[in-house]
Structure formats: structure tokens, C-alpha cells
mmCIF file of C-alpha atoms in Angstrom:
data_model
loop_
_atom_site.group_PDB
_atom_site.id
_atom_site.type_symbol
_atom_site.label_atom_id
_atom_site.label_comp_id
_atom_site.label_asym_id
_atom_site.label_seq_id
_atom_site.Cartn_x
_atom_site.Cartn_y
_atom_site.Cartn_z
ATOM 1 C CA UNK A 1 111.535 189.493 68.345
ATOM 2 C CA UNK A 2 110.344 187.340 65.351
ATOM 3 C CA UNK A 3 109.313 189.586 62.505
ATOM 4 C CA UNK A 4 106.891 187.980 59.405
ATOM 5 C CA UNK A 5 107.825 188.520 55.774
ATOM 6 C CA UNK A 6 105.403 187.828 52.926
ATOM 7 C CA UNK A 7 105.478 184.405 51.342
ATOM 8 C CA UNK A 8 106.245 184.028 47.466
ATOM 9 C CA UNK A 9 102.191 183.563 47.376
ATOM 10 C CA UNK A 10 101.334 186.658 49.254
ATOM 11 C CA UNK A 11 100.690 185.401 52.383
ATOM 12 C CA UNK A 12 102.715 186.170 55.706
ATOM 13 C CA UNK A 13 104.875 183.307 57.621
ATOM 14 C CA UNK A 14 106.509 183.761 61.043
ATOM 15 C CA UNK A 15 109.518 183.323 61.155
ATOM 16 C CA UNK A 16 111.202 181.361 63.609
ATOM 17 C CA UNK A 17 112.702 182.801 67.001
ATOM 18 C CA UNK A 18 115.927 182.931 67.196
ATOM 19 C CA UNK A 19 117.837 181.403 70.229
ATOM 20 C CA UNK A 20 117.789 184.802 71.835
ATOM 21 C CA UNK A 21 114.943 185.953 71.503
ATOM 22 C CA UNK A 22 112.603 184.445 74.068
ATOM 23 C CA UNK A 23 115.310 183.414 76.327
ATOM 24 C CA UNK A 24 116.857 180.482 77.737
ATOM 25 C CA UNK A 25 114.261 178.072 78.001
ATOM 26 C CA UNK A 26 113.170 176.709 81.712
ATOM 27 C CA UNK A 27 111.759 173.023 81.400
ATOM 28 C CA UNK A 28 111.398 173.044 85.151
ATOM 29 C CA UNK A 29 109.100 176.232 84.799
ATOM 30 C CA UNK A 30 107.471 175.515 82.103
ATOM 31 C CA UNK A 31 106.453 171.856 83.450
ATOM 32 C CA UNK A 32 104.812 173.058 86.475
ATOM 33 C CA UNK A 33 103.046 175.591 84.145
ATOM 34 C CA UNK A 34 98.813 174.797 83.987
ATOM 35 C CA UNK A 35 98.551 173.471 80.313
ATOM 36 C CA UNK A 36 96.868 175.198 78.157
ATOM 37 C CA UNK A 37 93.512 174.997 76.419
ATOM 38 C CA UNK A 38 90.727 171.878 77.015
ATOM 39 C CA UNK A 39 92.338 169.490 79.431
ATOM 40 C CA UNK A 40 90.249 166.306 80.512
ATOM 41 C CA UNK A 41 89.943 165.901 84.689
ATOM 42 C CA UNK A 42 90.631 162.539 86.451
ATOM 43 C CA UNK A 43 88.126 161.349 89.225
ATOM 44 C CA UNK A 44 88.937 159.856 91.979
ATOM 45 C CA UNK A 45 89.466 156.300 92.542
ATOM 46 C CA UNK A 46 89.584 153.502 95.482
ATOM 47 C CA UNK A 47 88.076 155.615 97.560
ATOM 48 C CA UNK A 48 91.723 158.090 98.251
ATOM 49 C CA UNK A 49 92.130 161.806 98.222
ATOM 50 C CA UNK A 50 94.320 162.702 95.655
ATOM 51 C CA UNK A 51 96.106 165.368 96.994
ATOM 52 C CA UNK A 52 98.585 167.955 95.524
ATOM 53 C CA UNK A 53 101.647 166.095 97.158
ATOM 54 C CA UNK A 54 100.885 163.208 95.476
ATOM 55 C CA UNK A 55 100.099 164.482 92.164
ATOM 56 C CA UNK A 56 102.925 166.640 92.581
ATOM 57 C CA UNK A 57 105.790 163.776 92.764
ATOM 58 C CA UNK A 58 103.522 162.240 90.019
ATOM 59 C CA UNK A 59 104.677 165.063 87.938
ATOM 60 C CA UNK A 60 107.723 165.798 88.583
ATOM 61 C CA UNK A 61 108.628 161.914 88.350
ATOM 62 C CA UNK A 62 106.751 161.781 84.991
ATOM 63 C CA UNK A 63 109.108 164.654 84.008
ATOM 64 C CA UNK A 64 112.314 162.995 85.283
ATOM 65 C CA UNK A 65 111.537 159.894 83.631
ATOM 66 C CA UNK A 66 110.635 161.673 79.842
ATOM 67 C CA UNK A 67 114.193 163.697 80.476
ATOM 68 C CA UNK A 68 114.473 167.476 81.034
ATOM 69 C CA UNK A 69 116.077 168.689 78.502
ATOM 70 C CA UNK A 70 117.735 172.263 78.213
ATOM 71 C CA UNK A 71 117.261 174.917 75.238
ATOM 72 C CA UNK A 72 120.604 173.833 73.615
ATOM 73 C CA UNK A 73 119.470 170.232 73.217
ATOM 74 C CA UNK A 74 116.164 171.093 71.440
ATOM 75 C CA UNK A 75 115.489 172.029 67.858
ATOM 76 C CA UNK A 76 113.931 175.505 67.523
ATOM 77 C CA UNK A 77 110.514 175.246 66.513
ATOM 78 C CA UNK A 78 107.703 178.223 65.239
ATOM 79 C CA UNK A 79 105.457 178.414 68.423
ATOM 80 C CA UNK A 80 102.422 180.734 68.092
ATOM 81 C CA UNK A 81 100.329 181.954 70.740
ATOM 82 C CA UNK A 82 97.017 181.126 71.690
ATOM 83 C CA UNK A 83 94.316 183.634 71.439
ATOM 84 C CA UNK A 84 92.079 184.578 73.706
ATOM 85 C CA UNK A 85 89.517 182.246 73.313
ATOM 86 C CA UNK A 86 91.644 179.469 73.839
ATOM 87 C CA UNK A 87 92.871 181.245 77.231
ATOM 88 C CA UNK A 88 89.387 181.344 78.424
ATOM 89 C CA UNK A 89 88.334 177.538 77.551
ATOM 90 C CA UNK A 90 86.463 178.224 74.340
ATOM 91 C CA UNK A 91 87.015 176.602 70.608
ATOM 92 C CA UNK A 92 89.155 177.836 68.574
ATOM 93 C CA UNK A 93 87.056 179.249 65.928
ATOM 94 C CA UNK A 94 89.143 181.179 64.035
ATOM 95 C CA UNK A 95 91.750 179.139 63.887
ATOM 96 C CA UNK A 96 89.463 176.019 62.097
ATOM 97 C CA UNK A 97 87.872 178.302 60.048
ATOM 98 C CA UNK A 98 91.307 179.310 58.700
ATOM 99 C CA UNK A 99 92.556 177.708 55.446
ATOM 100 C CA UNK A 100 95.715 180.121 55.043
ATOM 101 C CA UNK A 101 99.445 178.583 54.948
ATOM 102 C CA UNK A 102 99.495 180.309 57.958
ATOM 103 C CA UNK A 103 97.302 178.800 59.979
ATOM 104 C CA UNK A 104 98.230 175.425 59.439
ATOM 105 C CA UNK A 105 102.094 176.422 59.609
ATOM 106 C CA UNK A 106 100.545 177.301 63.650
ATOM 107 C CA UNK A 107 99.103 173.777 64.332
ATOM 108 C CA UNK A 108 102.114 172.059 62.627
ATOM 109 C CA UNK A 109 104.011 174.102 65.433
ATOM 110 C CA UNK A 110 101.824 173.162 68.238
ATOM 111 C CA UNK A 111 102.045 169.241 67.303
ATOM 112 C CA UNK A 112 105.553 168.830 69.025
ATOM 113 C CA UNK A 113 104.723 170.324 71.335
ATOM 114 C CA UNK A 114 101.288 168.977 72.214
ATOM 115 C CA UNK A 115 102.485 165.485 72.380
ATOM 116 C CA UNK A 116 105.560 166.275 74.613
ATOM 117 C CA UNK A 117 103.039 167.647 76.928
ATOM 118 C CA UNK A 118 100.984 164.072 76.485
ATOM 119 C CA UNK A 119 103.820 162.177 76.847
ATOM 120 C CA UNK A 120 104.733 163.394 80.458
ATOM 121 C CA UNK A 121 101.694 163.743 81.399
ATOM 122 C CA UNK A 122 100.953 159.750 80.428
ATOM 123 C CA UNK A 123 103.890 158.851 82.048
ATOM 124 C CA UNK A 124 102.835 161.031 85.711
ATOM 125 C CA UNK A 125 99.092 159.362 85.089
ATOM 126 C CA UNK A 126 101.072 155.779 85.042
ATOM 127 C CA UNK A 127 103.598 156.509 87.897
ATOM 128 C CA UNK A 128 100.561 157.959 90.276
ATOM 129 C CA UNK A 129 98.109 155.289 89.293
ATOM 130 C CA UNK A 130 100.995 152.730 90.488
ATOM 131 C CA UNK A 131 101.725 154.829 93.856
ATOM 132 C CA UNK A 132 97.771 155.185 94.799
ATOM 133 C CA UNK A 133 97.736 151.011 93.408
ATOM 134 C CA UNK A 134 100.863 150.668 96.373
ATOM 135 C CA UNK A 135 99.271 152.682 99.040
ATOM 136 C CA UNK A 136 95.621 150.675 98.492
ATOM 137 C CA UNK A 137 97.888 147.539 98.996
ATOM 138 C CA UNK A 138 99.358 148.688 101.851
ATOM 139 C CA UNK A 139 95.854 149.272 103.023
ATOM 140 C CA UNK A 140 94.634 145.825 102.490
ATOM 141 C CA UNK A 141 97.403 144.619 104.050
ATOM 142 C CA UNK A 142 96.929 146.850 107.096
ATOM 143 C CA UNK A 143 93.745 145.548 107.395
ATOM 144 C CA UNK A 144 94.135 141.926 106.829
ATOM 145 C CA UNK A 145 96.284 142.015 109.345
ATOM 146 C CA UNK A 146 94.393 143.838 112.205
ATOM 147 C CA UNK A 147 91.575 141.532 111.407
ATOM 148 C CA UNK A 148 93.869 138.607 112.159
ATOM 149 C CA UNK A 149 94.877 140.339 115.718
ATOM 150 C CA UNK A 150 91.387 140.770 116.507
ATOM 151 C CA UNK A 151 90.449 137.153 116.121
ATOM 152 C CA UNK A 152 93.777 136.096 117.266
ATOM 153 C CA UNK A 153 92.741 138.166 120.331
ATOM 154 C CA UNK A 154 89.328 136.741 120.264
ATOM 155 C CA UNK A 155 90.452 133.376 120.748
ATOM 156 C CA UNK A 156 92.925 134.103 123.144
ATOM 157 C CA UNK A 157 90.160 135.811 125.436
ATOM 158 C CA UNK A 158 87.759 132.384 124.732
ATOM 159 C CA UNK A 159 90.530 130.549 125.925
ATOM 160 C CA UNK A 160 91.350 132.070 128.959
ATOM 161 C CA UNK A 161 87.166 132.181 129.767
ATOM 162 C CA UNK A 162 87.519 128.192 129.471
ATOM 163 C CA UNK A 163 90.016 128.138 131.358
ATOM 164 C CA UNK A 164 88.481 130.232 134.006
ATOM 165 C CA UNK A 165 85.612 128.213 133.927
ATOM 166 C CA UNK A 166 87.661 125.033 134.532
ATOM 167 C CA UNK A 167 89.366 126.464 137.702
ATOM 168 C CA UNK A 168 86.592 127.242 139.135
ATOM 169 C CA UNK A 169 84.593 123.530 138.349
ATOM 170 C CA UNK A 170 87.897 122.314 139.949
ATOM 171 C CA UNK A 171 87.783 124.294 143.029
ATOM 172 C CA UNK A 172 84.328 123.959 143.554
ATOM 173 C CA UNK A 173 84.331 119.919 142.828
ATOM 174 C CA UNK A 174 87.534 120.198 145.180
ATOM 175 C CA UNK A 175 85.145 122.092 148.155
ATOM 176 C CA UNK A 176 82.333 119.364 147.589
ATOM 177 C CA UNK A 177 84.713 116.507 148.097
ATOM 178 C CA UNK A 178 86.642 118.057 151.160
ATOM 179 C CA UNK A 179 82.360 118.422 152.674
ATOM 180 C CA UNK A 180 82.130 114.690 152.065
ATOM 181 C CA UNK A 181 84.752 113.606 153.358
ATOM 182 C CA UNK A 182 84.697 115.672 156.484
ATOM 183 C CA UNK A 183 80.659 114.649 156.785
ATOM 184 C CA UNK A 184 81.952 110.985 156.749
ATOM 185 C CA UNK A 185 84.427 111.579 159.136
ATOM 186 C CA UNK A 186 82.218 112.871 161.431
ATOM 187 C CA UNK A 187 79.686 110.176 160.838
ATOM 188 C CA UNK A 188 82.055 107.335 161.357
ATOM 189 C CA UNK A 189 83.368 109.191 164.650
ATOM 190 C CA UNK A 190 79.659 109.560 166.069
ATOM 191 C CA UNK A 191 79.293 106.007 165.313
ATOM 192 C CA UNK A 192 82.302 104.835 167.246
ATOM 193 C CA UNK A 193 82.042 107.000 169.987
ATOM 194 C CA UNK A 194 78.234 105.612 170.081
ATOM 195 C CA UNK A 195 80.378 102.405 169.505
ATOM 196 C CA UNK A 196 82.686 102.832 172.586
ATOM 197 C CA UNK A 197 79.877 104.738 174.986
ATOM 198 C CA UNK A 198 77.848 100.874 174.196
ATOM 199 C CA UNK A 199 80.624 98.994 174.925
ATOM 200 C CA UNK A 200 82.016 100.827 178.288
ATOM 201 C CA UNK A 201 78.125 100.636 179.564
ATOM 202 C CA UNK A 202 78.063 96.960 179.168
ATOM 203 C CA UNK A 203 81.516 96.416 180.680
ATOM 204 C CA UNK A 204 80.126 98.363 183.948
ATOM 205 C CA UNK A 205 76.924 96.714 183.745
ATOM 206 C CA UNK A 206 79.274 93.622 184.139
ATOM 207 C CA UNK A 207 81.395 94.622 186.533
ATOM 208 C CA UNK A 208 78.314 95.867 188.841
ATOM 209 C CA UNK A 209 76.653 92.093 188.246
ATOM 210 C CA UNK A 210 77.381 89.679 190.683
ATOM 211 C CA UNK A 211 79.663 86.998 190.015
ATOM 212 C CA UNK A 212 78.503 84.195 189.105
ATOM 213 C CA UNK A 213 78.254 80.939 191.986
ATOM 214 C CA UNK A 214 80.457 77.857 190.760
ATOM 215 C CA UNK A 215 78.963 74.608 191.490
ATOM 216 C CA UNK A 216 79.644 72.627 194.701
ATOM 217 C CA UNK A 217 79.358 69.465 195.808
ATOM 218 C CA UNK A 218 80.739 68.407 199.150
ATOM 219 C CA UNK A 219 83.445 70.915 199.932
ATOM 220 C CA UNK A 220 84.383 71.169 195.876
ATOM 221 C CA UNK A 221 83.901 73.581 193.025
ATOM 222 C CA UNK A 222 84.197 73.569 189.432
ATOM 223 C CA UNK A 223 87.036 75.876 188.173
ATOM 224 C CA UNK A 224 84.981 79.040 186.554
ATOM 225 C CA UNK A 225 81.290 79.278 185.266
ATOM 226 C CA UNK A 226 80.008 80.393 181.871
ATOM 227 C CA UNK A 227 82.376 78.005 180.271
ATOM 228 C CA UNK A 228 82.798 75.936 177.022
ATOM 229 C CA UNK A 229 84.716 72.926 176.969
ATOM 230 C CA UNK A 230 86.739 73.058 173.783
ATOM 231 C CA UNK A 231 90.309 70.771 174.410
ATOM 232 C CA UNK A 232 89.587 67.557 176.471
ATOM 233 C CA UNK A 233 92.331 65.355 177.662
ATOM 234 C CA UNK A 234 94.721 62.924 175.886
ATOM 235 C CA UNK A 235 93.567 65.379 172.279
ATOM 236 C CA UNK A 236 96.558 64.660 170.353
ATOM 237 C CA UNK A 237 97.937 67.837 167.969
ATOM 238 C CA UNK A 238 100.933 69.228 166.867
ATOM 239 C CA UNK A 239 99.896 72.392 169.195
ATOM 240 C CA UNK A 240 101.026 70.244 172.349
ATOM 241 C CA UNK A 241 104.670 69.820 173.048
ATOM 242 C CA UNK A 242 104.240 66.168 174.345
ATOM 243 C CA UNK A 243 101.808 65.478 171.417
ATOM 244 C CA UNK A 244 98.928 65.536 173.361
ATOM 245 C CA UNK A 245 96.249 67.695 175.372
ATOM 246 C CA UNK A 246 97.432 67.297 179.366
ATOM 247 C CA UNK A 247 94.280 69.082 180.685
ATOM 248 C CA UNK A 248 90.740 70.239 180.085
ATOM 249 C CA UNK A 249 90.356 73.507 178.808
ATOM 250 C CA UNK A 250 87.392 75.754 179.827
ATOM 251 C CA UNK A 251 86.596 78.679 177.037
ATOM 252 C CA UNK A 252 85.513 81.733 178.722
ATOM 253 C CA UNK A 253 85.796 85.817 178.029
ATOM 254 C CA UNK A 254 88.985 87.465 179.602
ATOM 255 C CA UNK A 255 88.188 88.895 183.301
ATOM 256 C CA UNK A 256 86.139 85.692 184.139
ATOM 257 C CA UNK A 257 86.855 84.707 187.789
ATOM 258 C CA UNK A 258 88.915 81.488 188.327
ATOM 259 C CA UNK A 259 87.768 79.602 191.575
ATOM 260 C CA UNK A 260 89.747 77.072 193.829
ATOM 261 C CA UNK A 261 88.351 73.900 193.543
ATOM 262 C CA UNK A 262 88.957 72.799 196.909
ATOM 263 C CA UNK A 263 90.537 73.839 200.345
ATOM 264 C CA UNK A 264 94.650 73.892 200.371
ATOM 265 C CA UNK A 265 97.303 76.421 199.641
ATOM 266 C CA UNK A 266 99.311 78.473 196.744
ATOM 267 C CA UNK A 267 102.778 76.390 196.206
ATOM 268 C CA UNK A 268 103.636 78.492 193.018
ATOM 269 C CA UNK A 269 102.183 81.542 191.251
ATOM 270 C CA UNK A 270 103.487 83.381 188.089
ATOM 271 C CA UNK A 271 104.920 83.045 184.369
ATOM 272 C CA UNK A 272 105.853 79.576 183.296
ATOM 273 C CA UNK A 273 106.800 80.138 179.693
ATOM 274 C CA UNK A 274 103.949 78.388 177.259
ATOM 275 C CA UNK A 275 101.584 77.924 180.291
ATOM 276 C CA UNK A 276 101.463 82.158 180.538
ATOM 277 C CA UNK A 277 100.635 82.948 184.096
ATOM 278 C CA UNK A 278 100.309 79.961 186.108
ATOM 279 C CA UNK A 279 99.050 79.194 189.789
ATOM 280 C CA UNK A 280 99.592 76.150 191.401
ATOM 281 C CA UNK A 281 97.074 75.010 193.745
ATOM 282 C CA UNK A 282 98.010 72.038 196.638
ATOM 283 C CA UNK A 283 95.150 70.101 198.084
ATOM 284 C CA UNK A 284 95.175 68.803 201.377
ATOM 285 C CA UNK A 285 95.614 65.170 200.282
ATOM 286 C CA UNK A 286 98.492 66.391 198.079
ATOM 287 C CA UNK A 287 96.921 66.516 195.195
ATOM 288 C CA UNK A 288 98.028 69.722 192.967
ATOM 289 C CA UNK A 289 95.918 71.770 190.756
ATOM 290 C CA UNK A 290 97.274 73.810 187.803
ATOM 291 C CA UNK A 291 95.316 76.659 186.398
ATOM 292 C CA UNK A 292 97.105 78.122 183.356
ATOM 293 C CA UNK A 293 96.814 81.067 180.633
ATOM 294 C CA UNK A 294 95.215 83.517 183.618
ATOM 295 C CA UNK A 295 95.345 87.540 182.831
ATOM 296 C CA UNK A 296 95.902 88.210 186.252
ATOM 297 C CA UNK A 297 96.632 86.390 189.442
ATOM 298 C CA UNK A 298 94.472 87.455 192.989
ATOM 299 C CA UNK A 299 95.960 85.141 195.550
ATOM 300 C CA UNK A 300 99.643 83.941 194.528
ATOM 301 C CA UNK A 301 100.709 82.063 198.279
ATOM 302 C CA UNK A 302 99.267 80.939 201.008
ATOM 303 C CA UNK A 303 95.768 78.818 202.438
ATOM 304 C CA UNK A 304 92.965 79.655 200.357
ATOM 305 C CA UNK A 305 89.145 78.136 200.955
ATOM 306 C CA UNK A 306 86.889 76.146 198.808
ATOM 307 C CA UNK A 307 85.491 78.111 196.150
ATOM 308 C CA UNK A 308 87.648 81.104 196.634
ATOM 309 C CA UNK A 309 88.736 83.422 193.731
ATOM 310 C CA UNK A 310 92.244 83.010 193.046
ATOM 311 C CA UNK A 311 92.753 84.736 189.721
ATOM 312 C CA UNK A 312 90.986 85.409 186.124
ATOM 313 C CA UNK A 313 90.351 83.744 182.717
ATOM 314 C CA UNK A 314 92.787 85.174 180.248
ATOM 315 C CA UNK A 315 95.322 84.452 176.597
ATOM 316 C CA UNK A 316 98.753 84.549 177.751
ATOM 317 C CA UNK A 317 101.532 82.167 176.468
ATOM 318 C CA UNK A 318 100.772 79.397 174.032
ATOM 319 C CA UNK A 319 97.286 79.574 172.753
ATOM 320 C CA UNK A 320 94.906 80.423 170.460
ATOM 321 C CA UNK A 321 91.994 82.310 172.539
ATOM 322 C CA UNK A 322 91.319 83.235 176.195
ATOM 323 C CA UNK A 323 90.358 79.859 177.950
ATOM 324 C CA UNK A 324 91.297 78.330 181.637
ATOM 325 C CA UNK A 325 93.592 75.303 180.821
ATOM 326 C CA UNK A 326 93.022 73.057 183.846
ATOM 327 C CA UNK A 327 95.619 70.335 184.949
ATOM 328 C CA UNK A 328 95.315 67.720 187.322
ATOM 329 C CA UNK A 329 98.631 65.918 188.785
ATOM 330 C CA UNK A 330 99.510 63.326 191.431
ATOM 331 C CA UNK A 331 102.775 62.013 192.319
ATOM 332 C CA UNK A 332 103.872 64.380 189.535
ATOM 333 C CA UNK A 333 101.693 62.127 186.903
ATOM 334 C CA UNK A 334 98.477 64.072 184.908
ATOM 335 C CA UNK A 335 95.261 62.557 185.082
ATOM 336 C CA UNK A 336 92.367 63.645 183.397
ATOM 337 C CA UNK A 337 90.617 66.362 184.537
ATOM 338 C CA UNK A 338 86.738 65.604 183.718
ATOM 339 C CA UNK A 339 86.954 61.935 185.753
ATOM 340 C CA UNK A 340 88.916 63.915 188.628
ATOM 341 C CA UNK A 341 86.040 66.408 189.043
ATOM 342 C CA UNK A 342 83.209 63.493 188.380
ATOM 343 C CA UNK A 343 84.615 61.937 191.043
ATOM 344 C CA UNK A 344 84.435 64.572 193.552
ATOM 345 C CA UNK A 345 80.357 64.880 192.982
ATOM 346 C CA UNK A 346 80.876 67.546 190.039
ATOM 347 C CA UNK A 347 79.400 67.421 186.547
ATOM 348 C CA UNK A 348 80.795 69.111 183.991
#
């Protein structure tokens, strides 16, 4: 133990320990020890706990970066210590009020000591300033980025609304066609089965009208009735294979009844290549009677009587509408049919 000897002045100084006598000196112990006397207390910033773990690596880092150093590598110093006032957080009165060599040889053993203590305890203040700096980093970062997700998600959930929306537009712009065109379906099928019911009534009303009585004049009739003259004889045209009309042609609906113009007898009845279906009618003087382009054929041989039906107004072979093309021949020459028929007491 350290033993004090009186100055040359009278007054007592402590000696200094030797390396024994306090023992080996523990840096690790003593810098985890509470320091001593008035210490100032840090508040809290940014809003994060400062907990012992973190103020604990603070610490020990702050130690680790000032060096620990052992008792060999330190000078031995005169350490006095504190009285009880300055255990309990009071001033140290006595100590001020002291002016003896003594008193001041304490403090000047305290300074190395003091500032050692200041020195870590700067450098754990600096290293846990820059850890709770880090971690309030981290934290903005952590939010920036969930705030991104969330209107990242945002627009990802407006753009699957729209499209949503636009589907359903489609499919319901897509029903309202399909309606239209099924409604004008079933209008344009109403109107030609209204079109068709029209037609087949007038066709029967036809059919159940009499036919019509050809003109007569002394034992002759004209061809058909309900006519329109539209080729005469002698016409020339390219349409004509001999470069002109050979017979009178009487324009008349399909189905009209064809007539024999006089008493005599079918010589020739059927297809005859641009005449279509053909009938050949022989007078009783010998004079023959061609009636040409017919849809069908009633009588196709033997005697037939004056004004008899023999066949029917139609379009077959080489023409241009449904029309009766009339021929008169004699001694295998055509003559024209109009003065043939004028001269039998008929007017056409």
C-alpha cells in the first residue's frame, strides 16, 4: 500500500503505487465501470430507443478504437480517491477549498485520467451517433420504397379496373350488335316471306283466271294474247344469223298459252338449237307455221283445231327475254308474218 511522507515544507505527498500494489490493471473492467462523479445525459434523437445493445457496441467500439492498453504499457500515475461527496453526486467542496500541495498534486492526478475517460467516451458518442445516422437511413429507405410499391400497386389495380371496364363495353357493344343484326334478319325474312306469300297468291289467282280468248276471224287465230310486238320482220341486227329478223316476235310473260292459228297438224316438235323449243305447225294448204322459244310444248304430233293450245310463251335458246317468235314459210321461203295474218281477216 502507498504510504505518505512529509514534504521538505511540512506538508504530506502520496506517494505513488507501486506496480504491485493495486494489482494488474483490467482496462476491460475498468471501461465498463459507471464513471465517476457529474456525468452529462444524452437525449434521445430521430425518434429511436437507444437501447443498452446499442450503446453497448458503442462502447466497447469506442474502446477498441482508443486502444486497450495493459498495466505494463502505461506510466504509473498518483490516483487519489474520491470522497464521499463525489460518490453521491455532490461538489467537491473540500477539495476547491483546498490550497495545499496536496490537493492540487490530486487533480494533477485525475487530469490523465479524466481525459482518457473523454476521449473514449467521444469516440463511442461518434461511432453510435453514425450507427443510429445508418439505421435512420435504412429507415428512409425502407420507407421510400414501400411507398413506391404501394403506388406501383395502385396503378397496377387502376389499370386492371380500365381494363375491366373495357371488356365489358366490348362485350356489351358485341351483345347490342349480335340484337341488330338478328332483328334485321328477322325483318328482312318477314318481308320476303310476305314477299313470296304475295307472289304465290297472284300466281294462283292466275292460274284460277281463265285464259284469255285469241282473236278469230274466219276459222283463224292470232298466236297468243296479252302481247307486245317488239322484233318485226326483215329488222336487220347482228343478233340474227342471216342478218335479219325472219319473223314477228310477240313479247309476253313465261306460261302464256300459245294458240294454233289455224286447223292442220304437228310435223315437228322439240329443241332446234337457237330457236329453243320449237313446234312446227302444217296448214291444210301446206302452209307451215313455226312457233319458237316456247317453255313447254302441249301437243307435239298430230291434227290439232283452230285456236287450240299447243304450247306456252317462254326464253329458251337465242334471245334476250321470254317472247313467241312467229315464222311464216311457204315452199320453204319466209314471208312476213303481220301481212300473212292481215290477210287472213286478223289485225295485229
Amino acid at each position: 500500500m502507498a504510504s505518505n511522507s512529509p514534504a521538505p515544507d511540512g506538508t504530506d505527498v502520496q506517494e505513488a503505487p507501486s506496480a504491485g500494489a493495486w494489482g494488474e490493471w483490467n482496462p476491460t473492467e475498468d471501461s465498463v465501470r459507471p464513471v465517476r462523479g457529474k456525468h452529462r445525459t444524452l437525449k434521445p434523437r430521430g425518434g429511436l430507443a437507444r437501447s443498452s445493445t446499442v450503446l453497448g457496441v458503442g462502447v466497447i467500439a469506442a474502446v477498441g478504437a482508443g486502444g486497450i492498453a495493459t498495466a505494463q504499457d502505461r506510466p504509473q500515475v498518483s490516483i487519489s480517491m474520491p470522497s464521499l461527496p463525489d460518490l453521491m453526486g455532490g461538489e467537491r467542496a473540500s477539495a476547491a477549498s483546498t490550497d495545499t500541495p496536496a490537493a492540487a498534486a490530486t487533480t494533477t492526478a485525475e487530469i490523465p485520467q479524466q481525459a482518457a475517460a473523454q476521449g473514449q467516451g467521444d469516440a463511442g458518442e461518434a461511432l453510435r451517433n453514425r450507427i443510429l445516422q445508418q439505421a435512420e437511413a435504412q429507415q428512409d429507405v425502407t420507407d421510400t420504397q414501400a411507398l413506391a410499391d404501394a403506388e406501383r400497386t395502385a396503378r397496377e389495380a387502376a389499370a386492371q379496373e380500365a381494363r375491366t371496364q373495357k371488356e365489358a363495353a366490348d362485350k356489351e357493344a358485341e351483345t347490342v350488335r349480335v340484337a341488330a343484326e338478328k332483328a334485321a334478319a328477322d325483318q328482312a325474312a318477314a318481308e320476303k316471306t310476305a314477299a313470296d306469300e304475295a307472289d304465290a297468291k297472284a300466281k294462283a289467282e292466275a292460274a284460277s283466271a281463265p285464259a284469255p280468248v285469241a282473236k278469230s276471224a274466219g276459222g283463224f287465230f292470232l298466236p297468243t294474247s296479252a302481247y307486245t310486238l317488239t322484233s318485226r320482220y326483215g329488222a336487220a341486227g347482228s343478233m340474227w344469223s342471216s342478218g335479219h329478223h325472219t319473223g314477228l316476235d310477240f313479247a309476253a310473260p313465261t306460261g302464256t298459252p300459245v294458240k294454233a292459228v289455224g286447223a292442220g297438224k304437228i310435223i315437228s316438235a322439240g329443241w332446234s338449237g337457237a330457236y329453243g323449243y320449237r313446234i312446227v305447225l302444217q296448214l291444210n294448204d301446206g302452209t307451215e307455221i313455226w312457233y319458237c322459244h316456247l317453255s313447254s310444248m302441249s301437243v307435239t304430233s298430230g291434227a290439232v283445231g283452230a285456236g287450240e293450245t299447243i304450247g306456252r310463251v317462254g326464253a329458251t335458246g337465242n334471245v334476250t327475254g321470254a317472247h313467241l317468235h312467229l315464222e311464216v314459210r311457204k315452199g320453204g321461203s319466209t314471208m312476213d308474218p303481220m301481212a300473212w295474218l292481215n290477210s287472213k281477216g286478223l289485225s295485229v
